[in-house]
Short mmCIF file of C-alpha atoms and ligand atoms in Angstrom, two decimals:
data_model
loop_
_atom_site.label_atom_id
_atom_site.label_comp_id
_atom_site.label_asym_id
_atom_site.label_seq_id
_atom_site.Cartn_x
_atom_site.Cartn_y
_atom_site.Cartn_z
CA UNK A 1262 -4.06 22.08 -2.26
CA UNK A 1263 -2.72 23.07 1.29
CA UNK A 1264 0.47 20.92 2.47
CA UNK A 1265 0.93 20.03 5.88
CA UNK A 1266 4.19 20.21 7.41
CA UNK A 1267 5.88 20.01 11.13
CA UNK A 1268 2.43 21.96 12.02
CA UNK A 1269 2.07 24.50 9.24
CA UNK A 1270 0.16 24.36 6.02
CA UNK A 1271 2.03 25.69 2.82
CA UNK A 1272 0.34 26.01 -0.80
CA UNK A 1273 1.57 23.31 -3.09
CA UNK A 1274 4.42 25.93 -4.33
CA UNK A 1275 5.67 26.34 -0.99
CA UNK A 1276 5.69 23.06 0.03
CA UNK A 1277 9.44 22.66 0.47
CA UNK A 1278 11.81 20.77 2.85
CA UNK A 1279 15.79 20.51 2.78
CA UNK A 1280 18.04 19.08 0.44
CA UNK A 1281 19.95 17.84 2.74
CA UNK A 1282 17.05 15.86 4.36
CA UNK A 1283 17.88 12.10 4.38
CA UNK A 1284 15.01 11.42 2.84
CA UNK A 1285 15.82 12.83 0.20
CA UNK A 1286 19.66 11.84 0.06
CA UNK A 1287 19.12 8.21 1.22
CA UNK A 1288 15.93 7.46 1.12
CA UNK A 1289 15.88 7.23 5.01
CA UNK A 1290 12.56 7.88 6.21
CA UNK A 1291 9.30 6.35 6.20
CA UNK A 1292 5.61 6.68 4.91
CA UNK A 1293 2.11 5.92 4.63
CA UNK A 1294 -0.18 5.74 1.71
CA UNK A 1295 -4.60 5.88 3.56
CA UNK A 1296 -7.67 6.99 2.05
CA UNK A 1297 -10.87 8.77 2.93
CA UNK A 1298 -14.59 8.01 2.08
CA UNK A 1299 -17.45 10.17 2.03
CA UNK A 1300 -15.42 12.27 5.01
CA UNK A 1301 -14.11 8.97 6.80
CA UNK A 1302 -10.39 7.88 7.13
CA UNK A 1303 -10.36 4.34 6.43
CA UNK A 1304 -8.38 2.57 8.84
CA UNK A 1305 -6.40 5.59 10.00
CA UNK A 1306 -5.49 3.63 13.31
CA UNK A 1307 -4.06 0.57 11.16
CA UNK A 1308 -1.97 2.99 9.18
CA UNK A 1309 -0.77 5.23 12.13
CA UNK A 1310 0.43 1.84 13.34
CA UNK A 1311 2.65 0.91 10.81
CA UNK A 1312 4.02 3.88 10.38
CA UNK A 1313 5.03 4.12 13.73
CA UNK A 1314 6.23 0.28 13.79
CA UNK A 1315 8.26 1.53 10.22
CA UNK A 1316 9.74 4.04 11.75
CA UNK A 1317 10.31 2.24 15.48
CA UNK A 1318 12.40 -0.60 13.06
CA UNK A 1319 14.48 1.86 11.38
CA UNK A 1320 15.31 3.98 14.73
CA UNK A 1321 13.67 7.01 13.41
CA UNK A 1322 12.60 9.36 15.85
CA UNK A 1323 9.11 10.47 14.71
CA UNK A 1324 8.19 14.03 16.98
CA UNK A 1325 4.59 13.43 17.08
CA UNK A 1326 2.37 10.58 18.92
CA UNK A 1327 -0.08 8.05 17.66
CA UNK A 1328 -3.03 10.71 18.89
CA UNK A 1329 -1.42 13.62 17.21
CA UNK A 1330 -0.38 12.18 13.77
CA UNK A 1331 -4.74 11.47 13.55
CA UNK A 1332 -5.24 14.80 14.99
CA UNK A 1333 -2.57 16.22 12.04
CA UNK A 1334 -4.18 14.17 10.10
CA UNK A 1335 -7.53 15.13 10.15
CA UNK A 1336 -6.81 18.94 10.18
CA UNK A 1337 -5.07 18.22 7.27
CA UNK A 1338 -8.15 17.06 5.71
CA UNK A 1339 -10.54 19.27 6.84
CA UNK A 1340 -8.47 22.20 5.30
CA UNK A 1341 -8.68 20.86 2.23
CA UNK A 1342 -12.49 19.98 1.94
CA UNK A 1343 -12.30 16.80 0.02
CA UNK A 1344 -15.01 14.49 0.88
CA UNK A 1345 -12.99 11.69 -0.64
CA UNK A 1346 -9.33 11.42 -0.30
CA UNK A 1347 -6.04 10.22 -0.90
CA UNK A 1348 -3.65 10.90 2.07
CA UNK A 1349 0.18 10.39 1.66
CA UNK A 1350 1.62 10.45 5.10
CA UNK A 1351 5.48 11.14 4.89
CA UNK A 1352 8.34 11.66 8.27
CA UNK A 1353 11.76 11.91 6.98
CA UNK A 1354 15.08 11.48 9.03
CA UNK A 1355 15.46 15.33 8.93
CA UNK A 1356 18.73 17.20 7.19
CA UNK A 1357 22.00 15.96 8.02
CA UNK A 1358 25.48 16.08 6.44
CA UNK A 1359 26.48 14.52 2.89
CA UNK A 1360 27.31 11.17 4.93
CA UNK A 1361 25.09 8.25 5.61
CA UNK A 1362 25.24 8.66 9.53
CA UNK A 1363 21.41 9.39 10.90
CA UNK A 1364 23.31 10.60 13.57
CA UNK A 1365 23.74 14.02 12.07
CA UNK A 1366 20.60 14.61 11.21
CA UNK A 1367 18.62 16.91 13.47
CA UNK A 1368 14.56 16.22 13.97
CA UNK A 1369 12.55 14.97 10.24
CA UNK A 1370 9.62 16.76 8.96
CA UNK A 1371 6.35 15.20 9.23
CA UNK A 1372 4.48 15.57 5.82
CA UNK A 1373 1.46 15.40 4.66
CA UNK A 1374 -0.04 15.26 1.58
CA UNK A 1375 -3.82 15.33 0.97
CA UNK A 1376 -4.30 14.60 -2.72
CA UNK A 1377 -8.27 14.34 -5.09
CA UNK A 1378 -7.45 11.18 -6.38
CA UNK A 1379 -4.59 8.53 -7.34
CA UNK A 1380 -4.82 6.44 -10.32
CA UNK A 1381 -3.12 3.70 -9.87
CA UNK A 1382 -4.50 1.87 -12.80
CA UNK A 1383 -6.77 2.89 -15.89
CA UNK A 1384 -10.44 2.74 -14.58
CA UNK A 1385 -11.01 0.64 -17.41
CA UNK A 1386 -8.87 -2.18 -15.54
CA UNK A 1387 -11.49 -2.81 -13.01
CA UNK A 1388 -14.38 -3.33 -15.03
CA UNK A 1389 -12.05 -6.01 -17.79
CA UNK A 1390 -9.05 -6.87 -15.53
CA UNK A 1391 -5.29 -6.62 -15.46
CA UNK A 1392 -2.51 -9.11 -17.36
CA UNK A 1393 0.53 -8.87 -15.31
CA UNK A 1394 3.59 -10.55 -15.52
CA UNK A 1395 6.21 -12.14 -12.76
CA UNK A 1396 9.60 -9.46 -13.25
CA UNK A 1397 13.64 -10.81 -12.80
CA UNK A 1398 13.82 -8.15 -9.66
CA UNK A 1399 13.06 -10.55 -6.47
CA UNK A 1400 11.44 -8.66 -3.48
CA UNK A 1401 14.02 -7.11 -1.12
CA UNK A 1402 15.27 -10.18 1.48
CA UNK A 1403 13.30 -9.42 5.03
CA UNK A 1404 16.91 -10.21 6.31
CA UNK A 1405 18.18 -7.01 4.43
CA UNK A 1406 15.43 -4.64 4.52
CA UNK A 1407 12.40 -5.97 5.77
CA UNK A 1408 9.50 -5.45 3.31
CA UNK A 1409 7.23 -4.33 6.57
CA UNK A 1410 9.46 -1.52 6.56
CA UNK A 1411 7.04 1.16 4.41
CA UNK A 1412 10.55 3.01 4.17
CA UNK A 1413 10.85 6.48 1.31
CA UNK A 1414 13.09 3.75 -0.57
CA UNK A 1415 11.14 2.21 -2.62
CA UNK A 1416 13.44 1.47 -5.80
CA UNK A 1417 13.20 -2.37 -5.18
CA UNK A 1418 9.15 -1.60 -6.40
CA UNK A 1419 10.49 0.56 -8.74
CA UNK A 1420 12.65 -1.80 -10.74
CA UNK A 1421 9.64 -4.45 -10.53
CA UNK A 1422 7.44 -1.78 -12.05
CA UNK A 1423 9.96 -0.35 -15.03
CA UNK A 1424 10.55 -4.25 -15.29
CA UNK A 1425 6.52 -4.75 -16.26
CA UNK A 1426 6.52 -1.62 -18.09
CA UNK A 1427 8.92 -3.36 -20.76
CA UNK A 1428 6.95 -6.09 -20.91
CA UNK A 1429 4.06 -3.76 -21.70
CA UNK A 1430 2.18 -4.57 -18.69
CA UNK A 1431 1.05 -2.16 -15.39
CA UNK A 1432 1.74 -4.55 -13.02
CA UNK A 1433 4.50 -6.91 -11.39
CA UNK A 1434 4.57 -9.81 -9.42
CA UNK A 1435 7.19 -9.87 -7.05
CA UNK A 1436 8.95 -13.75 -5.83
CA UNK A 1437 10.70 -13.93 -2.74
CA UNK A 1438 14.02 -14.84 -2.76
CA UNK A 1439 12.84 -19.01 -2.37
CA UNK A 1440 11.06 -17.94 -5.65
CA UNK A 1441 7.57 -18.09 -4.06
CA UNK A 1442 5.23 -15.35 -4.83
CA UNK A 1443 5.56 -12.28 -2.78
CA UNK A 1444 3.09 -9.74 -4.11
CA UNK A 1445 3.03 -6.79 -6.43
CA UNK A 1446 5.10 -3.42 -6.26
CA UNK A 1447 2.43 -1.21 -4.36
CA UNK A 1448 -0.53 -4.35 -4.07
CA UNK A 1449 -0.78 -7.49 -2.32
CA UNK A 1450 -2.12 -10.68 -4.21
CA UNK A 1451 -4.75 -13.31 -4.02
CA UNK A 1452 -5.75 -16.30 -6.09
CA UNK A 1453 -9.22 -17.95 -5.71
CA UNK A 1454 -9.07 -21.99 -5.95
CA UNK A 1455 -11.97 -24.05 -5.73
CA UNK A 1456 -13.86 -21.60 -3.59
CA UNK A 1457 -11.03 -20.86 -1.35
CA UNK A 1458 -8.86 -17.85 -0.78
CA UNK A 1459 -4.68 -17.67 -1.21
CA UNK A 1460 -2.67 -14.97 0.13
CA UNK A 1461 0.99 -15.34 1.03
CA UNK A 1462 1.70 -15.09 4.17
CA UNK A 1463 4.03 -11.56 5.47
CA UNK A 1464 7.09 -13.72 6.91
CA UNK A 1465 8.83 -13.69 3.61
CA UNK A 1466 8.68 -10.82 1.18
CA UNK A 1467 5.17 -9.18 1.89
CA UNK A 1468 3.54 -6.57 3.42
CA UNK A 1469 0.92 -7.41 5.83
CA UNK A 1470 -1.27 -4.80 3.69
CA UNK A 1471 -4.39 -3.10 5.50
CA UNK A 1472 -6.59 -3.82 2.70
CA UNK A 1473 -5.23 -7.32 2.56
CA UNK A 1474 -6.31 -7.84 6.12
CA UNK A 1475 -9.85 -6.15 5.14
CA UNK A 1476 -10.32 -8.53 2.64
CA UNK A 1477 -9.36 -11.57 4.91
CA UNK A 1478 -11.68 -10.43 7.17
CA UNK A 1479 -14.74 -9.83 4.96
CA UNK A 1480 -13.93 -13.16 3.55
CA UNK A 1481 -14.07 -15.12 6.94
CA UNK A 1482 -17.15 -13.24 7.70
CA UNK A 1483 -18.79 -14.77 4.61
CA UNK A 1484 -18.07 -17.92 5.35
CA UNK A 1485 -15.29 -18.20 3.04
CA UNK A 1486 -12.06 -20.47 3.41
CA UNK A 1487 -9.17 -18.23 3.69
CA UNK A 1488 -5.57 -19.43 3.69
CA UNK A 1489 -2.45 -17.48 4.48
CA UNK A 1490 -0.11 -19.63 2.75
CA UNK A 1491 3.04 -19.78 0.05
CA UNK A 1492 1.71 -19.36 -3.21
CA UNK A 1493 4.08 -20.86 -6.25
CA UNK A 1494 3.92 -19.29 -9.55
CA UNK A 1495 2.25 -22.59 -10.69
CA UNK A 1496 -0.71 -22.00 -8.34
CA UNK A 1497 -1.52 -18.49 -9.78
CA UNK A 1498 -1.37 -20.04 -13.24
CA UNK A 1499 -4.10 -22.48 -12.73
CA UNK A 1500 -6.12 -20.50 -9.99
CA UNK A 1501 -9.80 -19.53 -10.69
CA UNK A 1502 -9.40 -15.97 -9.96
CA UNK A 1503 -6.66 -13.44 -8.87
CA UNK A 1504 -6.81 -9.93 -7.71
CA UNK A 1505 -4.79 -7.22 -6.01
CA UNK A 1506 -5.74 -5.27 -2.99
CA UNK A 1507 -4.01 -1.74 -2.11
CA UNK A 1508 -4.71 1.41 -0.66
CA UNK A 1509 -3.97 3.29 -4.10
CA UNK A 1510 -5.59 0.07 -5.76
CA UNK A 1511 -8.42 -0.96 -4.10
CA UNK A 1512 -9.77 -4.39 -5.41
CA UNK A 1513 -8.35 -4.75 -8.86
CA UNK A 1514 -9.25 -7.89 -10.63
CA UNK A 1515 -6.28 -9.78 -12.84
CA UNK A 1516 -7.04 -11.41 -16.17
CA UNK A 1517 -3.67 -12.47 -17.54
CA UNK A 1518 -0.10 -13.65 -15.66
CA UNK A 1519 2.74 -14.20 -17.59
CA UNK A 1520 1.11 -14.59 -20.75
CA UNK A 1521 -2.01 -17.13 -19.05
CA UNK A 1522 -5.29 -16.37 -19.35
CA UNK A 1523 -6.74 -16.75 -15.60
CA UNK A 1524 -9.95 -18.52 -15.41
CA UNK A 1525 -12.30 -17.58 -17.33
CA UNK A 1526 -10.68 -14.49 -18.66
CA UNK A 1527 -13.03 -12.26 -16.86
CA UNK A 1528 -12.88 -10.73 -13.43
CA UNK A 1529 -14.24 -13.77 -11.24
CA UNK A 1530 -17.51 -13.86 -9.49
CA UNK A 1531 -15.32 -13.76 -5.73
CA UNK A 1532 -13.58 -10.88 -6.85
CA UNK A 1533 -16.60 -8.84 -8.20
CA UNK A 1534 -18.31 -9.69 -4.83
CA UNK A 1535 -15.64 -8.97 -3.05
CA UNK A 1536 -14.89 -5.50 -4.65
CA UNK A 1537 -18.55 -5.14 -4.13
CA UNK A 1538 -18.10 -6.10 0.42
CA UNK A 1539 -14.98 -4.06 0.23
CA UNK A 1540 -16.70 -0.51 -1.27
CA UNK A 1541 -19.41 -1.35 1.51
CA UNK A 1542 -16.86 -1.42 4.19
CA UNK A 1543 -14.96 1.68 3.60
CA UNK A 1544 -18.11 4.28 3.06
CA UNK A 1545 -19.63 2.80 6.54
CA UNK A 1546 -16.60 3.19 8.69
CA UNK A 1547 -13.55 5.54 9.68
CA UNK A 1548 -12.32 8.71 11.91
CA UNK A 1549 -14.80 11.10 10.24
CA UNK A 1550 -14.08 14.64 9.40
N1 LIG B 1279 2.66 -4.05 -0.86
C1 LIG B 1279 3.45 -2.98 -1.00
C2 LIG B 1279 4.87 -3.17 -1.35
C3 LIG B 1279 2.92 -1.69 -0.78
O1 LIG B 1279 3.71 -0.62 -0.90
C4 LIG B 1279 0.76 -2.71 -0.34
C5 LIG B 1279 1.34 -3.95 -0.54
C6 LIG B 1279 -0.68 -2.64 0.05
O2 LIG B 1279 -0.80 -2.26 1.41
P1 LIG B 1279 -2.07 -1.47 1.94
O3 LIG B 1279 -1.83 -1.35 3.39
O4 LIG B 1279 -2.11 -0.14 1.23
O5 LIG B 1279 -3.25 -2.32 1.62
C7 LIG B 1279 1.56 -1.55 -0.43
C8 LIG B 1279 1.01 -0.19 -0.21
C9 LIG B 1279 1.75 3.60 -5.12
C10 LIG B 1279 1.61 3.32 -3.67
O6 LIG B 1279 1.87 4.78 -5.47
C11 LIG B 1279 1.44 2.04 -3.19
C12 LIG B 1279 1.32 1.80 -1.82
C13 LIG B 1279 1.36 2.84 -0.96
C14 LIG B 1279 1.52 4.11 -1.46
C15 LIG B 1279 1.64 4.37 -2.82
O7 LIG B 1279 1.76 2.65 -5.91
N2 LIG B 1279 1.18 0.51 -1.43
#
């Protein structure tokens, strides 16, 4: 595994950046979680994007542009010769003193990752479907720190997700702080009703996820009703269907919320079709390498 950073590649061992980085101390930088098929980066654009927008929101100086972070990005890849890939994209405020002030901090590293695989969920999961359950731990307030913000602090997930482990499941759902749905700690969610498609929308607590916006639009190719739209705990109970979508996750069908068996019990037909569109779409398209 080579390890890309501010223009260098290291061996995994080697791989090192300050203590004193603020990413490290504070959590103050930002990243990016993309994947590659069959030597294409899905969506690489998209995720450059955000990561830029992350970083614009949180004054964070990143040293690189849009066109070099995909160049980067891509050598990155190619020096690792992994036909399929999972890409953690990382810029950090830089080191700084032991106070908060980004100030102080002279220029972040630009990371990068390249990783085989990331198993988000047991592969088992995909084919039978996940019970999750709805965790105390409300998704941070877009008026505090604005879930579009991809930022390195990501204990808000992280209490959702210890908060499902206790309750012996893999996966959270996350309410906003109205107590609507928001999504889960690294997914967004959907619920299928009567042929038509839920997602909330990203004003309140959510991510405006790439591979939610993949699925919306594979969906409104196909003819298929899609609604971005508050979604009450209520709805996901009696919905036909519900799955996640996520970089790390893909399409991940859900069985069981909060103790309710969803539908049938059995990943729905929308979802396995879906899944299905979604695999199609990634092989076919990307930067290739
Ligand atoms: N919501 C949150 C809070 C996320 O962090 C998504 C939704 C899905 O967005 P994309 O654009 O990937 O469809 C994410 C992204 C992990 C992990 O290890 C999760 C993400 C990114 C990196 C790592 O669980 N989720």
């Amino acid at each position: 595994m080579k390890i890309y950073i501010d223009g260098k590649f290291y061996a995994k061992e080697d791989a090192k950046i300050s203590v004193f980085d603020h990413g490290l101390l504070y959590g103050d930088g930002v990243f990016e979680g993309i994947r590659s098929y069959n030597r294409r980066v899905f969506k690489l654009s998209e995720h450059i994007d955000r990561l830029l927008e992350s970083a614009q929101s949180i004054m964070l100086k990143v040293g690189m542009t849009k066109e070099q972070l995909i160049k980067a990005t891509v050598a990155a890849l190619k020096e690792n010769k992994l036909e399929n890939a999972y890409i953690r994209l990382i810029v950090t405020r830089g080191p700084g003193d032991l106070g908060l002030d980004p100030r102080k901090c002279c220029q972040g590293s630009t990371v990068i990752i390249i990783a085989d695989k990331i198993n988000l969920y047991p592969e088992k999961m995909y084919r039978e479907g996940l019970a999750i359950v709805t965790v105390p731990t409300v998704r941070n307030l877009p008026e505090a720190l604005n879930p579009q913000i991809k930022s390195l602090n990501y204990l808000n997930n992280i209490l959702a997700k210890i908060e499902a482990a206790n309750a012996g499941c893999d996966e959270a759902i996350m309410l906003d702080s109205l107590g609507y749905v928001a999504e889960c700690t690294g997914d967004n969610i959907f619920v299928v009703k009567n042929g038509h498609l839920y997602t909330p929308p990203q004003c309140m607590g959510t991510l405006r996820g790439i591979t939610r916006d993949s699925i919306l639009e594979i969906a409104r190719k196909n003819r298929i009703e899609t609604h971005e739209h508050v979604i009450t705990r209520h709805e996901v109970y009696i919905s036909d269907e519900c799955f996640l979508t996520g970089t790390a996750a893909e399409v991940i069908p859900v069985v069981k919320v909060d103790g309710r068996v969803i539908g049938s019990g059995k990943p729905g037909k929308l979802t396995l079709s879906l899944m299905k569109k979604f695999k199609e779409l990634t092989v076919k398209n990307g930067v290739k390498y």
